[in-house]
PDB file of C-alpha atoms in Angstrom:
ATOM      1  CA  MET P   9       8.201 120.958 219.622  1.00  0.00           C
ATOM      2  CA  LEU P  10      10.883 122.392 217.312  1.00  0.00           C
ATOM      3  CA  MET P  11      11.699 118.892 216.069  1.00  0.00           C
ATOM      4  CA  ARG P  12       8.025 118.260 215.225  1.00  0.00           C
ATOM      5  CA  ILE P  13       7.822 121.551 213.256  1.00  0.00           C
ATOM      6  CA  LEU P  14      10.997 120.670 211.338  1.00  0.00           C
ATOM      7  CA  LYS P  15       9.637 117.181 210.522  1.00  0.00           C
ATOM      8  CA  HIS P  16       6.342 118.716 209.356  1.00  0.00           C
ATOM      9  CA  SER P  17       8.210 121.298 207.229  1.00  0.00           C
ATOM     10  CA  LEU P  18      10.372 118.560 205.694  1.00  0.00           C
ATOM     11  CA  VAL P  19       7.316 116.461 204.805  1.00  0.00           C
ATOM     12  CA  VAL P  20       5.591 119.483 203.195  1.00  0.00           C
ATOM     13  CA  ALA P  21       8.770 120.377 201.274  1.00  0.00           C
ATOM     14  CA  LEU P  22       9.190 116.803 200.002  1.00  0.00           C
ATOM     15  CA  LEU P  23       5.558 116.598 198.927  1.00  0.00           C
ATOM     16  CA  ALA P  24       5.669 119.999 197.184  1.00  0.00           C
ATOM     17  CA  ALA P  25       9.040 119.456 195.452  1.00  0.00           C
ATOM     18  CA  PRO P  26       7.711 117.548 192.422  1.00  0.00           C
ATOM     19  CA  PHE P  27       5.187 120.334 191.743  1.00  0.00           C
ATOM     20  CA  ALA P  28       7.475 123.313 192.375  1.00  0.00           C
ATOM     21  CA  GLY P  29       9.145 123.263 188.970  1.00  0.00           C
ATOM     22  CA  GLN P  30       6.200 121.916 187.023  1.00  0.00           C
ATOM     23  CA  ALA P  31       5.134 125.282 185.550  1.00  0.00           C
ATOM     24  CA  GLN P  32       8.682 126.032 184.451  1.00  0.00           C
ATOM     25  CA  TYR P  33       9.211 122.473 183.181  1.00  0.00           C
ATOM     26  CA  THR P  34       6.011 122.560 181.148  1.00  0.00           C
ATOM     27  CA  CYS P  35       7.047 125.653 179.209  1.00  0.00           C
ATOM     28  CA  ALA P  36      10.801 124.984 179.139  1.00  0.00           C
ATOM     29  CA  ASP P  37      10.298 121.746 177.208  1.00  0.00           C
ATOM     30  CA  TYR P  38       7.137 122.751 175.340  1.00  0.00           C
ATOM     31  CA  HIS P  39       8.835 122.304 171.936  1.00  0.00           C
ATOM     32  CA  LYS P  40       9.875 118.725 172.790  1.00  0.00           C
ATOM     33  CA  PHE P  41       6.348 117.538 173.486  1.00  0.00           C
ATOM     34  CA  ASN P  42       4.083 119.789 171.407  1.00  0.00           C
ATOM     35  CA  CYS P  43       5.836 120.648 168.130  1.00  0.00           C
ATOM     36  CA  GLU P  44       5.342 118.299 165.227  1.00  0.00           C
ATOM     37  CA  ARG P  45       8.578 116.567 164.260  1.00  0.00           C
ATOM     38  CA  SER P  46       9.567 116.004 160.631  1.00  0.00           C
ATOM     39  CA  THR P  47       8.568 112.676 159.133  1.00  0.00           C
ATOM     40  CA  ASP P  48      11.994 112.614 157.435  1.00  0.00           C
ATOM     41  CA  LYS P  49      14.101 110.530 159.838  1.00  0.00           C
ATOM     42  CA  ARG P  50      17.307 112.201 158.599  1.00  0.00           C
ATOM     43  CA  PHE P  51      16.384 115.314 160.597  1.00  0.00           C
ATOM     44  CA  SER P  52      17.754 115.520 164.165  1.00  0.00           C
ATOM     45  CA  MET P  53      16.602 117.866 166.897  1.00  0.00           C
ATOM     46  CA  ASN P  54      18.932 120.856 167.105  1.00  0.00           C
ATOM     47  CA  GLY P  55      20.198 121.984 170.508  1.00  0.00           C
ATOM     48  CA  GLN P  56      19.181 125.573 169.710  1.00  0.00           C
ATOM     49  CA  SER P  57      15.476 124.630 169.995  1.00  0.00           C
ATOM     50  CA  LYS P  58      13.770 126.579 172.769  1.00  0.00           C
ATOM     51  CA  SER P  59      10.479 127.319 174.456  1.00  0.00           C
ATOM     52  CA  ALA P  60       9.417 130.441 176.324  1.00  0.00           C
ATOM     53  CA  MET P  61       6.460 132.333 177.701  1.00  0.00           C
ATOM     54  CA  VAL P  62       5.179 134.886 175.173  1.00  0.00           C
ATOM     55  CA  GLN P  63       2.744 137.752 175.660  1.00  0.00           C
ATOM     56  CA  VAL P  64       0.065 138.543 173.107  1.00  0.00           C
ATOM     57  CA  GLY P  65       1.129 141.380 170.794  1.00  0.00           C
ATOM     58  CA  LYS P  66       4.740 141.460 172.023  1.00  0.00           C
ATOM     59  CA  GLU P  67       7.415 140.435 169.539  1.00  0.00           C
ATOM     60  CA  THR P  68      10.063 138.044 170.788  1.00  0.00           C
ATOM     61  CA  GLU P  69      13.044 136.525 169.008  1.00  0.00           C
ATOM     62  CA  LEU P  70      15.357 133.565 169.241  1.00  0.00           C
ATOM     63  CA  ASN P  71      18.851 134.095 167.835  1.00  0.00           C
ATOM     64  CA  VAL P  72      20.342 131.007 166.209  1.00  0.00           C
ATOM     65  CA  ILE P  73      23.291 130.113 164.032  1.00  0.00           C
ATOM     66  CA  VAL P  74      22.660 128.118 160.861  1.00  0.00           C
ATOM     67  CA  TYR P  75      25.604 126.386 159.244  1.00  0.00           C
ATOM     68  CA  ARG P  76      26.603 125.973 155.602  1.00  0.00           C
ATOM     69  CA  GLY P  77      25.915 122.509 154.232  1.00  0.00           C
ATOM     70  CA  GLN P  78      22.945 121.854 156.521  1.00  0.00           C
ATOM     71  CA  ASP P  79      19.216 121.665 155.845  1.00  0.00           C
ATOM     72  CA  TYR P  80      16.993 123.118 158.554  1.00  0.00           C
ATOM     73  CA  ARG P  81      13.371 122.723 159.535  1.00  0.00           C
ATOM     74  CA  ILE P  82      11.913 125.266 161.981  1.00  0.00           C
ATOM     75  CA  THR P  83       8.498 124.507 163.469  1.00  0.00           C
ATOM     76  CA  LEU P  84       6.450 126.577 165.906  1.00  0.00           C
ATOM     77  CA  CYS P  85       3.898 125.280 168.355  1.00  0.00           C
ATOM     78  CA  HIS P  86       1.892 127.287 170.853  1.00  0.00           C
ATOM     79  CA  ASP P  87      -1.147 127.462 173.098  1.00  0.00           C
ATOM     80  CA  ARG P  88      -3.837 128.314 170.540  1.00  0.00           C
ATOM     81  CA  LYS P  89      -6.483 129.096 173.173  1.00  0.00           C
ATOM     82  CA  VAL P  90      -4.445 132.092 174.351  1.00  0.00           C
ATOM     83  CA  LEU P  91      -2.177 133.102 171.456  1.00  0.00           C
ATOM     84  CA  GLY P  92      -4.511 132.473 168.497  1.00  0.00           C
ATOM     85  CA  GLU P  93      -4.551 130.059 165.594  1.00  0.00           C
ATOM     86  CA  ALA P  94      -1.314 131.135 163.892  1.00  0.00           C
ATOM     87  CA  LEU P  95       1.747 133.086 164.944  1.00  0.00           C
ATOM     88  CA  ALA P  96       3.508 135.596 162.712  1.00  0.00           C
ATOM     89  CA  ILE P  97       7.040 134.318 162.049  1.00  0.00           C
ATOM     90  CA  ARG P  98       9.969 135.933 160.292  1.00  0.00           C
ATOM     91  CA  LEU P  99      13.498 134.693 159.711  1.00  0.00           C
ATOM     92  CA  VAL P 100      15.744 137.739 159.778  1.00  0.00           C
ATOM     93  CA  GLU P 101      19.465 138.084 159.158  1.00  0.00           C
ATOM     94  CA  LYS P 102      21.073 141.003 160.920  1.00  0.00           C
ATOM     95  CA  VAL P 103      23.789 142.395 158.687  1.00  0.00           C
ATOM     96  CA  ARG P 104      26.364 145.031 159.598  1.00  0.00           C
ATOM     97  CA  VAL P 105      26.796 147.556 156.797  1.00  0.00           C
ATOM     98  CA  PRO P 106      29.188 150.520 156.656  1.00  0.00           C
ATOM     99  CA  VAL P 107      27.667 153.959 157.044  1.00  0.00           C
ATOM    100  CA  GLY P 108      29.576 156.396 154.825  1.00  0.00           C
ATOM    101  CA  PRO P 109      33.308 156.348 154.130  1.00  0.00           C
ATOM    102  CA  ALA P 110      35.986 156.444 156.821  1.00  0.00           C
ATOM    103  CA  THR P 111      36.939 160.046 157.566  1.00  0.00           C
ATOM    104  CA  ALA P 112      40.467 161.457 157.559  1.00  0.00           C
ATOM    105  CA  ASP P 113      40.126 162.123 161.306  1.00  0.00           C
ATOM    106  CA  SER P 114      39.282 158.531 162.034  1.00  0.00           C
ATOM    107  CA  THR P 115      40.550 155.306 160.557  1.00  0.00           C
ATOM    108  CA  LYS P 116      37.584 153.455 162.018  1.00  0.00           C
ATOM    109  CA  ARG P 117      34.513 152.904 159.906  1.00  0.00           C
ATOM    110  CA  VAL P 118      31.075 153.300 161.387  1.00  0.00           C
ATOM    111  CA  TYR P 119      28.611 150.423 160.928  1.00  0.00           C
ATOM    112  CA  GLU P 120      24.930 149.968 161.517  1.00  0.00           C
ATOM    113  CA  GLU P 121      22.910 146.794 161.837  1.00  0.00           C
ATOM    114  CA  VAL P 122      20.324 146.282 159.089  1.00  0.00           C
ATOM    115  CA  GLU P 123      17.642 143.610 159.114  1.00  0.00           C
ATOM    116  CA  LYS P 124      17.364 141.495 155.995  1.00  0.00           C
ATOM    117  CA  VAL P 125      14.109 139.495 155.994  1.00  0.00           C
ATOM    118  CA  LEU P 126      14.859 136.018 154.636  1.00  0.00           C
ATOM    119  CA  TRP P 127      11.352 134.585 155.065  1.00  0.00           C
ATOM    120  CA  ASP P 128       8.016 135.845 156.375  1.00  0.00           C
ATOM    121  CA  ASN P 129       5.066 133.515 156.933  1.00  0.00           C
ATOM    122  CA  THR P 130       2.552 136.341 156.403  1.00  0.00           C
ATOM    123  CA  GLU P 131       3.457 135.971 152.722  1.00  0.00           C
ATOM    124  CA  HIS P 132       3.004 132.164 152.891  1.00  0.00           C
ATOM    125  CA  ASP P 133      -0.497 131.543 154.300  1.00  0.00           C
ATOM    126  CA  MET P 134       0.756 131.800 157.924  1.00  0.00           C
ATOM    127  CA  VAL P 135       2.335 128.324 157.810  1.00  0.00           C
ATOM    128  CA  GLN P 136       3.955 127.386 161.112  1.00  0.00           C
ATOM    129  CA  GLU P 137       7.011 125.615 159.695  1.00  0.00           C
ATOM    130  CA  VAL P 138       9.698 126.240 157.127  1.00  0.00           C
ATOM    131  CA  GLU P 139      12.462 124.116 155.590  1.00  0.00           C
ATOM    132  CA  PHE P 140      15.563 125.519 153.918  1.00  0.00           C
ATOM    133  CA  SER P 141      19.107 124.674 152.867  1.00  0.00           C
ATOM    134  CA  CYS P 142      21.904 126.831 154.180  1.00  0.00           C
ATOM    135  CA  THR P 143      24.606 127.847 151.674  1.00  0.00           C
ATOM    136  CA  ALA P 144      26.552 130.043 154.118  1.00  0.00           C
ATOM    137  CA  THR P 145      26.921 130.102 157.895  1.00  0.00           C
ATOM    138  CA  LYS P 146      24.758 132.911 159.283  1.00  0.00           C
ATOM    139  CA  ARG P 147      23.359 134.262 162.497  1.00  0.00           C
ATOM    140  CA  ILE P 148      19.610 134.647 162.117  1.00  0.00           C
ATOM    141  CA  ALA P 149      16.762 135.647 164.386  1.00  0.00           C
ATOM    142  CA  VAL P 150      13.476 133.755 164.486  1.00  0.00           C
ATOM    143  CA  GLU P 151      11.000 136.547 165.258  1.00  0.00           C
ATOM    144  CA  VAL P 152       7.618 135.543 166.666  1.00  0.00           C
ATOM    145  CA  ASN P 153       4.522 137.660 167.241  1.00  0.00           C
ATOM    146  CA  ALA P 154       1.248 136.289 168.647  1.00  0.00           C
ATOM    147  CA  PRO P 155      -1.961 138.101 167.627  1.00  0.00           C
ATOM    148  CA  GLY P 156      -4.034 136.566 170.447  1.00  0.00           C
ATOM    149  CA  ALA P 157      -7.103 134.365 170.436  1.00  0.00           C
ATOM    150  CA  THR P 158     -10.742 135.393 170.413  1.00  0.00           C
ATOM    151  CA  ASP P 159     -13.797 133.284 171.152  1.00  0.00           C
ATOM    152  CA  LYS P 160     -16.832 133.021 168.871  1.00  0.00           C
ATOM    153  CA  LYS P 161     -18.170 136.288 170.298  1.00  0.00           C
ATOM    154  CA  GLY P 162     -14.901 138.116 169.591  1.00  0.00           C
ATOM    155  CA  ARG P 163     -13.809 138.252 173.241  1.00  0.00           C
ATOM    156  CA  LYS P 164     -10.178 137.821 174.260  1.00  0.00           C
ATOM    157  CA  PRO P 165      -9.285 135.315 177.013  1.00  0.00           C
ATOM    158  CA  ASP P 166      -8.413 136.634 180.485  1.00  0.00           C
ATOM    159  CA  VAL P 167      -4.853 135.302 180.130  1.00  0.00           C
ATOM    160  CA  ASP P 168      -2.496 136.953 177.618  1.00  0.00           C
ATOM    161  CA  ILE P 169       0.690 134.930 178.251  1.00  0.00           C
ATOM    162  CA  ALA P 170       1.310 131.364 177.082  1.00  0.00           C
ATOM    163  CA  CYS P 171       4.007 128.965 175.919  1.00  0.00           C
ATOM    164  CA  VAL P 172       5.586 129.012 172.480  1.00  0.00           C
ATOM    165  CA  GLY P 173       7.964 126.324 171.301  1.00  0.00           C
ATOM    166  CA  ILE P 174      10.473 126.729 168.486  1.00  0.00           C
ATOM    167  CA  LEU P 175      11.632 123.314 167.307  1.00  0.00           C
ATOM    168  CA  ILE P 176      14.723 123.425 165.108  1.00  0.00           C
ATOM    169  CA  GLU P 177      15.760 120.282 163.256  1.00  0.00           C
ATOM    170  CA  HIS P 178      18.779 119.830 161.000  1.00  0.00           C
ATOM    171  CA  MET P 179      20.506 117.334 158.716  1.00  0.00           C
ATOM    172  CA  PRO P 180      23.403 117.445 156.256  1.00  0.00           C
ATOM    173  CA  THR P 181      22.255 118.806 152.904  1.00  0.00           C
ATOM    174  CA  PRO P 182      21.858 115.769 150.624  1.00  0.00           C
ATOM    175  CA  GLY P 183      24.034 115.769 147.527  1.00  0.00           C
ATOM    176  CA  LEU P 184      21.681 115.803 144.556  1.00  0.00           C
ATOM    177  CA  GLY P 185      22.305 115.765 140.835  1.00  0.00           C
ATOM    178  CA  PHE P 186      25.263 114.625 138.737  1.00  0.00           C
TER     179      PHE P 186
END
């Protein structure tokens, strides 16, 4: 009897295995299959590209490093039925700045982190991609906020969490000019 139960459990486990990770797989690789790649074949997919589940109205960010001498293309893709037509995107550099002079009591300076907005798609017709050349290596955050979808009657869907993909592509900055 025990052997028959174990065989049955093994068969169920083997049949369920391909489906067990499907929900995670779908969102984990969302950027690979849903974001539009550049038509410029010089761009390569960057290993910092990611996908994640995002909740409507909750800001999320992906921290990346961009390197001097590289051109970058960042594209977002998402489930429009849940998250809305366009996501709000900002590229933000977090800079440490000194706060006041060092005191005589302490030789250590105090710093605070200040956000410097490099690009904001709300000022650019809510486009879902941006290309730029990097003149200095920087750590930046790609901040994403989803407003949420509404149907023709203004109703929100029952689900408020869906996949967002951030596809990052890069290539060496082409040498132009004389």
